[in-house]
mmCIF file of C-alpha atoms in Angstrom:
data_model
loop_
_atom_site.group_PDB
_atom_site.id
_atom_site.type_symbol
_atom_site.label_atom_id
_atom_site.label_comp_id
_atom_site.label_asym_id
_atom_site.label_seq_id
_atom_site.Cartn_x
_atom_site.Cartn_y
_atom_site.Cartn_z
ATOM 1 C CA MET A 11 23.693 6.941 -1.486
ATOM 2 C CA PRO A 12 22.456 6.549 2.127
ATOM 3 C CA ASP A 13 23.342 3.419 4.059
ATOM 4 C CA THR A 14 21.381 0.412 2.772
ATOM 5 C CA ALA A 15 20.438 -0.685 6.299
ATOM 6 C CA ASP A 16 18.936 2.743 6.952
ATOM 7 C CA LEU A 17 16.961 2.575 3.707
ATOM 8 C CA ALA A 18 15.787 -0.975 4.428
ATOM 9 C CA SER A 19 14.478 0.054 7.844
ATOM 10 C CA ARG A 20 11.843 2.242 6.158
ATOM 11 C CA LEU A 21 10.469 -0.570 3.979
ATOM 12 C CA ARG A 22 7.838 -3.064 5.100
ATOM 13 C CA PHE A 23 6.477 -6.188 3.397
ATOM 14 C CA VAL A 24 2.751 -6.529 4.113
ATOM 15 C CA LEU A 25 1.075 -9.920 3.662
ATOM 16 C CA ALA A 26 -2.728 -9.763 3.645
ATOM 17 C CA ARG A 27 -4.931 -12.719 4.619
ATOM 18 C CA THR A 28 -2.195 -15.342 4.184
ATOM 19 C CA SER A 29 -3.688 -18.861 4.253
ATOM 20 C CA HIS A 30 -0.608 -21.023 4.775
ATOM 21 C CA PRO A 31 1.861 -20.349 7.598
ATOM 22 C CA GLY A 32 4.633 -21.907 5.537
ATOM 23 C CA ASN A 33 4.340 -19.057 3.060
ATOM 24 C CA ILE A 34 4.844 -16.565 5.878
ATOM 25 C CA GLY A 35 8.034 -18.368 6.889
ATOM 26 C CA SER A 36 9.294 -18.597 3.310
ATOM 27 C CA ALA A 37 8.579 -14.909 2.768
ATOM 28 C CA ALA A 38 10.505 -14.069 5.937
ATOM 29 C CA ARG A 39 13.474 -16.020 4.611
ATOM 30 C CA ALA A 40 13.189 -14.282 1.229
ATOM 31 C CA ILE A 41 13.329 -10.759 2.635
ATOM 32 C CA ARG A 42 15.988 -11.564 5.240
ATOM 33 C CA THR A 43 18.412 -12.846 2.590
ATOM 34 C CA MET A 44 18.112 -9.514 0.767
ATOM 35 C CA GLY A 45 18.763 -7.384 3.849
ATOM 36 C CA PHE A 46 15.187 -6.532 4.874
ATOM 37 C CA ALA A 47 13.509 -7.327 8.148
ATOM 38 C CA ARG A 48 10.093 -5.733 8.556
ATOM 39 C CA MET A 49 7.013 -7.851 7.935
ATOM 40 C CA GLU A 50 3.413 -6.931 8.726
ATOM 41 C CA LEU A 51 0.636 -9.545 8.646
ATOM 42 C CA VAL A 52 -3.059 -8.762 8.141
ATOM 43 C CA GLN A 53 -5.516 -11.418 9.315
ATOM 44 C CA PRO A 54 -3.204 -14.416 8.820
ATOM 45 C CA ALA A 55 -5.087 -17.727 9.027
ATOM 46 C CA HIS A 56 -2.415 -19.282 11.293
ATOM 47 C CA PHE A 57 0.314 -17.346 13.065
ATOM 48 C CA PRO A 58 2.447 -17.977 15.073
ATOM 49 C CA ASP A 59 2.945 -21.472 13.716
ATOM 50 C CA ARG A 60 5.723 -24.065 13.763
ATOM 51 C CA GLU A 61 5.582 -24.436 9.976
ATOM 52 C CA ALA A 62 6.315 -20.743 9.579
ATOM 53 C CA ASN A 63 9.424 -21.063 11.731
ATOM 54 C CA ALA A 64 10.539 -24.211 9.938
ATOM 55 C CA LEU A 65 10.372 -22.612 6.485
ATOM 56 C CA ALA A 66 11.919 -19.357 7.689
ATOM 57 C CA ALA A 67 15.173 -21.373 7.855
ATOM 58 C CA GLY A 68 16.737 -19.157 10.505
ATOM 59 C CA ALA A 69 14.949 -15.874 9.760
ATOM 60 C CA ASP A 70 13.230 -16.207 13.136
ATOM 61 C CA ASP A 71 13.926 -12.576 14.021
ATOM 62 C CA VAL A 72 11.699 -11.465 11.148
ATOM 63 C CA LEU A 73 8.857 -13.640 12.430
ATOM 64 C CA ALA A 74 9.384 -12.640 16.056
ATOM 65 C CA ASN A 75 9.117 -8.947 15.184
ATOM 66 C CA ALA A 76 6.278 -9.266 12.670
ATOM 67 C CA GLY A 77 3.229 -7.141 13.384
ATOM 68 C CA VAL A 78 -0.165 -8.838 13.276
ATOM 69 C CA HIS A 79 -3.165 -6.651 12.446
ATOM 70 C CA ALA A 80 -6.917 -7.023 12.131
ATOM 71 C CA GLU A 81 -7.139 -4.268 9.494
ATOM 72 C CA LEU A 82 -4.940 -3.322 6.552
ATOM 73 C CA VAL A 83 -4.964 0.346 7.497
ATOM 74 C CA ASP A 84 -3.111 -0.527 10.715
ATOM 75 C CA ALA A 85 -0.400 -2.403 8.802
ATOM 76 C CA LEU A 86 0.050 0.627 6.540
ATOM 77 C CA ALA A 87 0.114 3.186 9.372
ATOM 78 C CA GLY A 88 2.785 5.801 8.730
ATOM 79 C CA CYS A 89 3.349 4.778 5.084
ATOM 80 C CA ASN A 90 3.683 7.476 2.445
ATOM 81 C CA PHE A 91 3.987 5.173 -0.582
ATOM 82 C CA ALA A 92 2.383 1.751 -1.091
ATOM 83 C CA LEU A 93 2.627 -0.652 -4.022
ATOM 84 C CA GLY A 94 0.327 -3.646 -4.476
ATOM 85 C CA LEU A 95 1.473 -6.866 -6.168
ATOM 86 C CA SER A 96 -1.087 -8.436 -8.488
ATOM 87 C CA ALA A 97 -0.841 -11.205 -11.082
ATOM 88 C CA ARG A 98 -3.711 -9.778 -13.121
ATOM 89 C CA ARG A 99 -5.365 -6.474 -13.860
ATOM 90 C CA ARG A 100 -8.248 -5.611 -11.551
ATOM 91 C CA GLY A 101 -11.257 -3.320 -11.574
ATOM 92 C CA VAL A 102 -9.251 -0.635 -9.794
ATOM 93 C CA THR A 103 -7.246 1.177 -12.455
ATOM 94 C CA LEU A 104 -3.795 2.035 -11.122
ATOM 95 C CA PRO A 105 -0.477 2.888 -12.736
ATOM 96 C CA GLU A 106 1.155 -0.447 -13.576
ATOM 97 C CA LEU A 107 4.865 -1.031 -12.958
ATOM 98 C CA ASP A 108 7.209 -3.919 -13.573
ATOM 99 C CA PRO A 109 9.367 -5.022 -10.613
ATOM 100 C CA ARG A 110 12.468 -3.129 -11.744
ATOM 101 C CA GLU A 111 10.667 0.182 -12.203
ATOM 102 C CA ALA A 112 8.839 -0.399 -8.937
ATOM 103 C CA ALA A 113 12.158 -0.905 -7.161
ATOM 104 C CA ARG A 114 13.482 2.327 -8.676
ATOM 105 C CA GLN A 115 10.475 4.284 -7.405
ATOM 106 C CA VAL A 116 10.627 2.622 -3.990
ATOM 107 C CA LEU A 117 14.314 3.485 -3.693
ATOM 108 C CA ALA A 118 13.617 7.124 -4.580
ATOM 109 C CA ALA A 119 10.921 7.290 -1.896
ATOM 110 C CA LEU A 120 13.199 5.687 0.706
ATOM 111 C CA ILE A 121 15.982 8.142 -0.088
ATOM 112 C CA ARG A 122 13.496 10.989 0.468
ATOM 113 C CA GLY A 123 12.913 9.563 3.948
ATOM 114 C CA GLU A 124 9.447 8.166 3.248
ATOM 115 C CA GLN A 125 7.970 4.990 4.705
ATOM 116 C CA VAL A 126 7.152 2.466 1.969
ATOM 117 C CA ALA A 127 5.019 -0.690 1.887
ATOM 118 C CA LEU A 128 4.863 -3.582 -0.564
ATOM 119 C CA LEU A 129 1.483 -5.277 -0.286
ATOM 120 C CA PHE A 130 0.871 -8.945 -1.169
ATOM 121 C CA GLY A 131 -2.537 -10.620 -1.156
ATOM 122 C CA ASN A 132 -3.985 -14.015 -0.345
ATOM 123 C CA GLU A 133 -2.427 -17.021 -2.112
ATOM 124 C CA ARG A 134 -5.625 -17.997 -3.915
ATOM 125 C CA SER A 135 -7.403 -14.714 -4.625
ATOM 126 C CA GLY A 136 -4.624 -12.119 -4.476
ATOM 127 C CA LEU A 137 -5.423 -8.567 -3.437
ATOM 128 C CA GLU A 138 -9.016 -7.410 -3.232
ATOM 129 C CA ASN A 139 -10.025 -4.194 -5.011
ATOM 130 C CA GLU A 140 -10.446 -2.478 -1.631
ATOM 131 C CA GLU A 141 -6.859 -3.386 -0.750
ATOM 132 C CA LEU A 142 -5.471 -2.196 -4.078
ATOM 133 C CA ALA A 143 -7.391 1.047 -3.622
ATOM 134 C CA ARG A 144 -5.014 1.879 -0.759
ATOM 135 C CA CYS A 145 -2.010 1.611 -3.087
ATOM 136 C CA HIS A 146 -0.403 4.257 -5.278
ATOM 137 C CA ALA A 147 0.476 1.803 -8.063
ATOM 138 C CA MET A 148 0.263 -1.871 -8.960
ATOM 139 C CA VAL A 149 3.220 -4.142 -9.690
ATOM 140 C CA ARG A 150 2.921 -7.076 -12.089
ATOM 141 C CA ILE A 151 5.708 -9.612 -12.433
ATOM 142 C CA PRO A 152 5.918 -10.368 -16.187
ATOM 143 C CA SER A 153 5.320 -14.115 -16.039
ATOM 144 C CA VAL A 154 3.950 -16.112 -18.977
ATOM 145 C CA ASP A 155 0.267 -15.716 -19.794
ATOM 146 C CA ASP A 156 -0.686 -19.389 -19.519
ATOM 147 C CA PHE A 157 0.894 -19.915 -16.062
ATOM 148 C CA SER A 158 1.113 -16.510 -14.460
ATOM 149 C CA SER A 159 0.594 -17.119 -10.743
ATOM 150 C CA LEU A 160 3.744 -17.224 -8.633
ATOM 151 C CA ASN A 161 3.839 -18.664 -5.133
ATOM 152 C CA LEU A 162 3.505 -15.863 -2.584
ATOM 153 C CA SER A 163 7.029 -16.228 -1.231
ATOM 154 C CA GLN A 164 8.420 -16.326 -4.796
ATOM 155 C CA ALA A 165 6.767 -13.001 -5.554
ATOM 156 C CA VAL A 166 8.205 -11.603 -2.323
ATOM 157 C CA GLN A 167 11.658 -12.897 -3.343
ATOM 158 C CA VAL A 168 11.477 -11.256 -6.776
ATOM 159 C CA MET A 169 10.671 -7.868 -5.267
ATOM 160 C CA ALA A 170 13.231 -8.192 -2.476
ATOM 161 C CA TYR A 171 15.927 -9.044 -5.046
ATOM 162 C CA GLU A 172 15.061 -6.097 -7.299
ATOM 163 C CA LEU A 173 15.131 -3.760 -4.318
ATOM 164 C CA ARG A 174 18.463 -5.143 -3.190
ATOM 165 C CA MET A 175 19.946 -4.576 -6.646
ATOM 166 C CA ALA A 176 18.539 -1.047 -6.775
ATOM 167 C CA MET A 177 20.092 -0.242 -3.390
ATOM 168 C CA LEU A 178 23.430 -1.604 -4.552
ATOM 169 C CA GLY A 179 23.409 0.866 -7.409
ATOM 170 C CA ASP A 180 21.780 -1.104 -10.219
ATOM 171 C CA ALA A 181 19.088 1.547 -10.722
ATOM 172 C CA PRO A 182 19.376 5.343 -10.248
ATOM 173 C CA PRO A 183 16.739 6.964 -8.034
ATOM 174 C CA ALA A 184 14.017 9.062 -9.604
ATOM 175 C CA PRO A 185 14.066 12.815 -8.891
ATOM 176 C CA PRO A 186 12.089 13.765 -5.776
ATOM 177 C CA PRO A 187 8.636 15.327 -6.206
ATOM 178 C CA GLU A 188 8.094 18.906 -5.187
ATOM 179 C CA HIS A 189 6.386 19.078 -1.794
ATOM 180 C CA ASP A 190 6.115 22.010 0.580
ATOM 181 C CA GLU A 191 5.551 19.567 3.447
ATOM 182 C CA PRO A 192 5.960 15.818 3.936
ATOM 183 C CA PRO A 193 3.477 13.725 1.938
ATOM 184 C CA ALA A 194 0.435 12.540 3.840
ATOM 185 C CA ASP A 195 0.808 9.032 5.215
ATOM 186 C CA ALA A 196 -1.685 6.162 4.984
ATOM 187 C CA THR A 197 -3.335 6.948 8.317
ATOM 188 C CA GLN A 198 -3.867 10.595 7.394
ATOM 189 C CA MET A 199 -5.270 9.582 4.009
ATOM 190 C CA GLU A 200 -7.732 7.173 5.633
ATOM 191 C CA GLN A 201 -8.921 9.963 7.944
ATOM 192 C CA PHE A 202 -9.430 12.145 4.878
ATOM 193 C CA TYR A 203 -11.364 9.419 3.025
ATOM 194 C CA ARG A 204 -13.666 8.968 6.017
ATOM 195 C CA HIS A 205 -14.235 12.730 6.123
ATOM 196 C CA LEU A 206 -14.855 12.781 2.366
ATOM 197 C CA ALA A 207 -17.345 9.897 2.527
ATOM 198 C CA GLN A 208 -19.226 11.542 5.392
ATOM 199 C CA THR A 209 -19.326 14.867 3.557
ATOM 200 C CA LEU A 210 -20.724 13.266 0.405
ATOM 201 C CA ASP A 211 -23.466 11.765 2.563
ATOM 202 C CA ASP A 212 -24.130 15.094 4.298
ATOM 203 C CA ILE A 213 -24.575 16.947 1.016
ATOM 204 C CA GLU A 214 -26.683 14.069 -0.364
ATOM 205 C CA PHE A 215 -24.327 13.674 -3.300
ATOM 206 C CA HIS A 216 -25.194 10.047 -4.027
ATOM 207 C CA LYS A 217 -28.981 10.576 -4.045
ATOM 208 C CA GLY A 218 -29.661 6.958 -3.166
ATOM 209 C CA ARG A 219 -27.032 5.472 -5.490
ATOM 210 C CA GLU A 220 -24.382 3.019 -4.305
ATOM 211 C CA PRO A 221 -21.412 5.100 -3.083
ATOM 212 C CA THR A 222 -18.757 2.354 -3.288
ATOM 213 C CA THR A 223 -17.777 2.937 -6.928
ATOM 214 C CA ILE A 224 -17.549 6.705 -6.454
ATOM 215 C CA MET A 225 -15.347 6.326 -3.385
ATOM 216 C CA LEU A 226 -13.030 3.896 -5.199
ATOM 217 C CA ARG A 227 -12.636 6.393 -8.040
ATOM 218 C CA LEU A 228 -11.983 9.230 -5.620
ATOM 219 C CA ARG A 229 -9.424 7.120 -3.763
ATOM 220 C CA LYS A 230 -7.675 6.506 -7.074
ATOM 221 C CA LEU A 231 -7.670 10.236 -7.812
ATOM 222 C CA PHE A 232 -6.183 11.277 -4.472
ATOM 223 C CA GLN A 233 -3.723 8.357 -4.324
ATOM 224 C CA ARG A 234 -2.408 9.456 -7.709
ATOM 225 C CA ALA A 235 -2.155 13.070 -6.536
ATOM 226 C CA GLN A 236 -0.240 12.097 -3.348
ATOM 227 C CA PRO A 237 -1.165 15.283 -1.446
ATOM 228 C CA ASP A 238 1.179 16.579 1.190
ATOM 229 C CA GLN A 239 0.045 17.338 4.733
ATOM 230 C CA ARG A 240 -0.681 21.036 4.080
ATOM 231 C CA GLU A 241 -2.763 20.193 1.007
ATOM 232 C CA LEU A 242 -4.694 17.641 3.038
ATOM 233 C CA ARG A 243 -5.472 20.259 5.680
ATOM 234 C CA VAL A 244 -6.868 22.508 2.934
ATOM 235 C CA LEU A 245 -9.037 19.647 1.651
ATOM 236 C CA HIS A 246 -10.320 18.956 5.174
ATOM 237 C CA GLY A 247 -11.202 22.644 5.468
ATOM 238 C CA ILE A 248 -13.176 22.561 2.217
ATOM 239 C CA LEU A 249 -15.075 19.470 3.380
ATOM 240 C CA ALA A 250 -15.816 21.031 6.764
ATOM 241 C CA ASP A 251 -17.244 24.155 5.078
ATOM 242 C CA ALA A 252 -19.362 21.987 2.777
ATOM 243 C CA GLN A 253 -20.718 20.134 5.819
ATOM 244 C CA ARG A 254 -21.448 23.424 7.595
ATOM 245 C CA MET A 255 -23.347 24.791 4.588
ATOM 246 C CA ALA A 256 -25.270 21.525 4.248
ATOM 247 C CA GLY A 257 -26.260 21.770 7.893
ATOM 248 C CA LEU A 258 -27.440 25.345 7.473
ATOM 249 C CA ALA A 259 -29.458 24.400 4.378
ATOM 250 C CA LYS A 260 -31.161 21.568 6.187
ATOM 251 C CA GLY A 261 -31.958 23.850 9.094
ATOM 252 C CA GLU A 262 -33.685 26.312 6.749
ATOM 253 C CA LYS A 263 -36.128 23.691 5.466
#
């Protein structure tokens, strides 16, 4: 088993649209006690903030080094594997994991040298469908049905604990997938999705229909497939040829 500090360095906790700075501080404390340090914040309502530092209870290094981003894609830059935490099932159908299985899969990815993100949503509304669409799977903490919503920092603590136990040998890593090249990271996937969306427009695929649902389904398909970098280059080539043929067809009219 690789050194736990080395594994932990490749894991980031991403908090999206956090309303209360105290929850940021409490989350920082939660991950620091389990040996993690990287936090990325997307559009926090208030940060930096004294309340965040107060509730971090000494985990000030986590707050000081936290990245602050205007867009989720920037917080996920370089990630090969992303899991989204959600208290309830959403419109985006993703593989659903419990925290222990999620930790096992995260550990396997870290051992393979991949960059991994755990994504947590806003305290009131959780993750939006567009945010979950950037994840490879969804994690649900099995709380009771009539009172299912955990505080944000509590959810962070549950996942940090399960990951800590997995790294200490509580859960064996899953076998690595077969890849000729490294898997595409989040930035490369976003570039592909932009190319795909533009190509669908160029070939007039939607024919006036709303493209959002189609793109969400296609995101789900390719997130599940987890293409490597060579496969993504092939897909870009196919899209480029489709665009070229569409241009020629339009020129013939």
